[in-house]
Amino acid sequence: MDINFNKNEDHNKLKLSDLKRRLAKVKLGGGKSRIEKHHAKGKMTARERIDYLLDQDADSIEIGAFAGEDMYEEHGGCPSGGVVVKVGYVQGKQCVVVANDATVKAGAWFPITGKKNLRAQEISIENKLPIIYLVDSAGVYLPMQDEIFPDKEHFGRIFRNNAVMSSMGITQIAAVMGSCVAGGAYLPIMSDEALIVDKTGSIFLAGSYLVKAAIGESIDNETLGGATTHSEISGVTDYKAKDDKDALDKIKNIVSKIGDFDKAGFNRVEAKKPTENPDDIFGLLPASRSDQYDMLEIIKRLVDDSEFEQYKEGYGQTILTGYARIDGWAVGIVANQRKVVKTKKGEMQFGGVIYSDSADKATRFIANCNQKKIPLVFLQDVTGFMVGSKSEHGGIIKDGAKMVNAVSNSVVPKFTIVIGNSYGAGNYAMCGKAYDPRLIVAWPSAELAVMSGNSAAKVLLQIEKASLEKSGKSVDAEKEKELFDEIKQRYDDQISPYYAAARLWTDGIINPLDTRKWISMGIEAANHAPIDKKFNMGVLQV
């Protein structure tokens, strides 16, 4: 291995260590002292509940682990959005599990909590997966109620989704393992089956203090809405559990009896590991986002037997398209080639840039995968579409529009991995979050923004200079550098993959070596939902 490989490896493994450190912190939720108080009440934490519920030694993936990171510091923070979401297996059946983390503001709902819960329901709806809610929440976080209560994608949408999912035949099971108050009380009752834990679980529209204030009635919370009340008097809940583990065991028993599902029928054979060493990824991926590298070498370390059958290999070479298998599943891969390529006409094309011919190739390939019912995997490291008179005269906007159209109207499941750059319209064409990938994750090396930090800082610097000069202030070279560094630092903070993950623009930041697991579990989930639409690009024909 050459010196650059070793430098890249050191750089990327440091980023991976940082990812692991951040995840370890996130998993503490509201902190060790609050976890101890939680245990003192005889309760398991959200993560302990999920770990106990999910099958041991089976794969699982966590959605939105970094949701809310650095977003609500003035309110004390909201680690992981105050809710833990995992896709895993319960009694061998793939399920979505949602657990409120009561160590974070008593499980209260921040704006990002609502967004994360809606994302969990979206995954369940798209893939027709059973969903399990482990409820332990004080309800809406009142100081921010205006950002979580009344809008279309706010708190109320959760219950609307409960109703829609029920009509779709998607199994919903809720266990009330702590507080479940006000509007939140509707979630377990709008589920198919509801459980409640004795002495720690409670459900009511208004607690004892509010009841006293509103109608003058004096009553304790247990009598008002405890397990005995709702299991023996109101009939609101279906099962009464003696403790957390008993409730989770009951859920396992319920799930074990769910019937089989209709399948989409995606092609799968026996899985094979890549013949090329996946660990090489850390040395192949450059430390600098502007450096060139061969994406084909990355693909070989992600796919079964390192076999990748290229489609239109010699045409539109700044996008790689082709067929492969990942963990046995047949996939169509659309990836940005990051090395400079030479066309048959002798022209040089920049790596990571989408040209007219590469957009045309990708459009045709996406159409082919839709026709053959093959899931699509997008590997993003894109700086955008080619600009300049030659590209404009050649119809880059038209060809780019066709590619965006194909991605938008694709009916097979799509999965997006942000490996490096994800800039501007390139993010859109390569199936960014706005284009409904079933799952979208980033490697620690990813950057998501309208443009790179350098480019954006230069543009913003010119605007800032013009403004200062207009007000009569001179800008010398030293001041200009100071301004540039300040602007770039601010912009660089925003293009970080952690900034994107905190806002759920991605489902998470993952170890590159976990990419195969995420795609495989994603396709397995998608296989629960038969495709009932036909691929149609409308007026923009290929």
XYZ file of C-alpha atoms in Angstrom, residues 31 49 73 95 107 170 233 245 257 273-274 313 334 381 387 401 407 428 441 452 469-470 478 502 508:
25
model
C -27.317 10.919 31.556
C -36.505 -2.274 26.599
C -29.071 23.586 24.133
C -40.564 -4.800 12.953
C -39.945 11.694 27.387
C -50.351 -2.743 9.368
C -62.990 -0.695 34.515
C -40.187 -7.510 31.121
C -48.613 -15.338 16.021
C -18.921 -11.802 1.023
C -16.883 -9.421 -1.161
C -19.448 1.015 -19.254
C -25.983 4.215 -9.565
C -20.172 11.632 -4.079
C -21.922 24.123 -16.086
C -34.385 16.933 -15.680
C -35.598 9.090 -9.782
C -31.499 15.607 -5.948
C -27.487 7.151 5.494
C -18.649 23.115 -0.898
C -17.429 48.771 1.317
C -20.860 50.264 0.633
C -5.825 40.519 6.462
C -29.469 15.960 13.776
C -28.033 8.144 10.421
